[in-house]
CSV table of C-alpha atoms in Angstrom, one decimal:
chain,number,residue,atom,x,y,z
M,1,UNK,CA,0.2,0.2,-0.1
M,2,UNK,CA,1.4,3.6,-0.9
M,3,UNK,CA,1.8,6.1,1.5
M,4,UNK,CA,-0.7,9.1,1.1
M,5,UNK,CA,1.7,12.4,0.4
M,6,UNK,CA,2.0,14.1,3.8
M,7,UNK,CA,0.8,17.9,4.1
M,8,UNK,CA,3.5,20.2,5.3
M,9,UNK,CA,2.4,23.6,6.6
M,10,UNK,CA,4.7,26.6,6.5
M,11,UNK,CA,3.9,29.2,9.2
M,12,UNK,CA,4.2,32.4,7.3
M,13,UNK,CA,7.0,34.3,8.4
M,14,UNK,CA,6.8,37.3,10.5
M,15,UNK,CA,7.3,40.7,9.2
M,16,UNK,CA,10.7,42.2,9.1
M,17,UNK,CA,10.7,45.1,11.7
M,18,UNK,CA,10.4,48.4,9.6
M,19,UNK,CA,13.4,50.7,10.6
M,20,UNK,CA,12.5,54.0,11.8
M,21,UNK,CA,11.9,57.0,9.3
M,22,UNK,CA,15.1,59.2,9.1
M,23,UNK,CA,14.1,63.0,9.4
M,24,UNK,CA,16.7,66.1,9.5
M,25,UNK,CA,15.8,69.2,11.2
M,26,UNK,CA,18.0,72.5,10.9
M,27,UNK,CA,16.5,75.3,13.4
M,28,UNK,CA,18.4,78.5,12.5
M,29,UNK,CA,16.3,81.0,14.8
M,30,UNK,CA,15.7,81.2,18.5
M,31,UNK,CA,12.0,82.3,17.5
M,32,UNK,CA,11.7,79.2,15.4
M,33,UNK,CA,13.1,77.1,17.9
M,34,UNK,CA,10.6,78.3,20.4
M,35,UNK,CA,7.6,77.4,17.9
M,36,UNK,CA,8.5,73.9,17.4
M,37,UNK,CA,9.6,73.1,20.9
M,38,UNK,CA,7.4,70.9,22.8
M,39,UNK,CA,8.1,71.3,26.7
M,40,UNK,CA,4.5,69.8,27.6
M,41,UNK,CA,5.9,66.5,26.8
M,42,UNK,CA,7.7,64.6,29.9
M,43,UNK,CA,10.8,64.6,28.0
M,44,UNK,CA,10.3,67.5,25.7
M,45,UNK,CA,10.0,67.2,22.0
M,46,UNK,CA,10.2,69.3,18.9
M,47,UNK,CA,8.0,69.7,16.0
M,48,UNK,CA,9.2,68.5,12.6
M,49,UNK,CA,7.3,69.9,9.2
M,50,UNK,CA,6.8,67.1,7.1
M,51,UNK,CA,4.0,66.3,4.1
M,52,UNK,CA,4.5,62.6,4.9
M,53,UNK,CA,2.1,60.6,7.1
M,54,UNK,CA,3.1,59.4,10.4
M,55,UNK,CA,1.2,57.1,13.1
M,56,UNK,CA,1.3,58.1,17.0
M,57,UNK,CA,3.9,56.1,18.5
M,58,UNK,CA,6.0,55.5,15.7
M,59,UNK,CA,9.8,55.6,15.7
M,60,UNK,CA,11.4,58.2,14.3
M,61,UNK,CA,15.2,59.1,13.8
M,62,UNK,CA,16.1,62.7,13.8
M,63,UNK,CA,19.1,64.5,13.5
M,64,UNK,CA,18.6,68.1,14.7
M,65,UNK,CA,20.9,71.3,14.3
M,66,UNK,CA,20.2,74.4,16.5
M,67,UNK,CA,21.2,77.9,15.5
M,68,UNK,CA,24.6,78.2,15.2
M,69,UNK,CA,26.0,75.3,17.1
M,70,UNK,CA,28.0,73.2,14.8
M,71,UNK,CA,26.9,69.7,16.3
M,72,UNK,CA,24.1,67.7,15.3
M,73,UNK,CA,22.3,66.2,17.8
M,74,UNK,CA,21.0,62.3,16.6
M,75,UNK,CA,17.2,61.7,18.4
M,76,UNK,CA,15.8,58.5,18.5
M,77,UNK,CA,12.4,59.5,19.3
M,78,UNK,CA,8.6,58.6,18.7
M,79,UNK,CA,5.6,60.2,17.4
M,80,UNK,CA,3.7,62.0,20.1
M,81,UNK,CA,1.7,64.7,18.0
M,82,UNK,CA,0.2,64.7,14.7
M,83,UNK,CA,-0.8,68.1,12.5
M,84,UNK,CA,-2.5,66.6,9.5
M,85,UNK,CA,-2.7,68.8,5.9
M,86,UNK,CA,-5.5,71.3,6.4
M,87,UNK,CA,-5.4,71.9,10.4
M,88,UNK,CA,-7.3,74.8,11.4
M,89,UNK,CA,-5.4,78.0,12.5
M,90,UNK,CA,-3.2,77.8,9.7
M,91,UNK,CA,-0.8,75.4,11.5
M,92,UNK,CA,2.0,73.7,9.8
M,93,UNK,CA,1.8,69.8,8.5
M,94,UNK,CA,4.0,67.8,10.6
M,95,UNK,CA,4.7,65.7,13.6
M,96,UNK,CA,6.0,66.4,17.3
M,97,UNK,CA,8.8,64.0,17.9
M,98,UNK,CA,9.1,63.1,21.9
M,99,UNK,CA,12.6,63.0,22.9
M,100,UNK,CA,13.6,59.4,24.4
M,101,UNK,CA,14.1,59.2,28.1
M,102,UNK,CA,17.8,58.5,27.9
M,103,UNK,CA,21.2,60.6,27.8
M,104,UNK,CA,20.6,62.1,24.4
M,105,UNK,CA,16.9,62.6,25.3
M,106,UNK,CA,18.1,64.7,28.3
M,107,UNK,CA,20.9,66.8,26.7
M,108,UNK,CA,18.9,67.6,23.8
M,109,UNK,CA,16.1,69.0,26.2
M,110,UNK,CA,18.6,70.6,28.4
M,111,UNK,CA,19.9,72.3,25.1
M,112,UNK,CA,17.0,73.8,23.7
M,113,UNK,CA,16.0,75.0,27.4
M,114,UNK,CA,19.3,76.4,28.0
M,115,UNK,CA,19.0,78.0,24.4
M,116,UNK,CA,15.6,79.4,25.1
M,117,UNK,CA,15.9,80.7,28.8
M,118,UNK,CA,13.1,82.1,30.4
M,119,UNK,CA,11.3,82.1,26.5
M,120,UNK,CA,10.4,78.3,27.1
M,121,UNK,CA,7.6,79.9,29.5
M,122,UNK,CA,6.2,82.2,27.2
M,123,UNK,CA,2.3,82.0,25.8
M,124,UNK,CA,2.8,83.0,22.6
M,125,UNK,CA,1.5,80.7,19.7
M,126,UNK,CA,3.8,77.6,18.6
M,127,UNK,CA,3.3,74.9,16.2
M,128,UNK,CA,1.5,72.8,18.7
M,129,UNK,CA,-0.2,74.3,21.5
């Protein structure tokens, strides 16, 4: 008697983890930094104008340059804010990147707040709130 062929099932492979998007942002003026900074986030954050769609919680790798500082600050953050196209009050389309809770996040938050000084507590309008 011939053996019947055995069925083998192949489990679908898990999708490969996607790599974070890489964005670059150069802020040249203190007023632009004030408008982009998000001090209300636990670790601080920065608004990045972009036309690309992102989801809340999505990982982002940001290279940030501040004013005339020759340093580039690498930030492995997450999307914490999304301003879609056509948002009210003429808000720019983009995302808010939450700084990570590590040495790099602490360093960039401190640097931004050092540059902004007392301005960080101003009530002027920003790209977010």
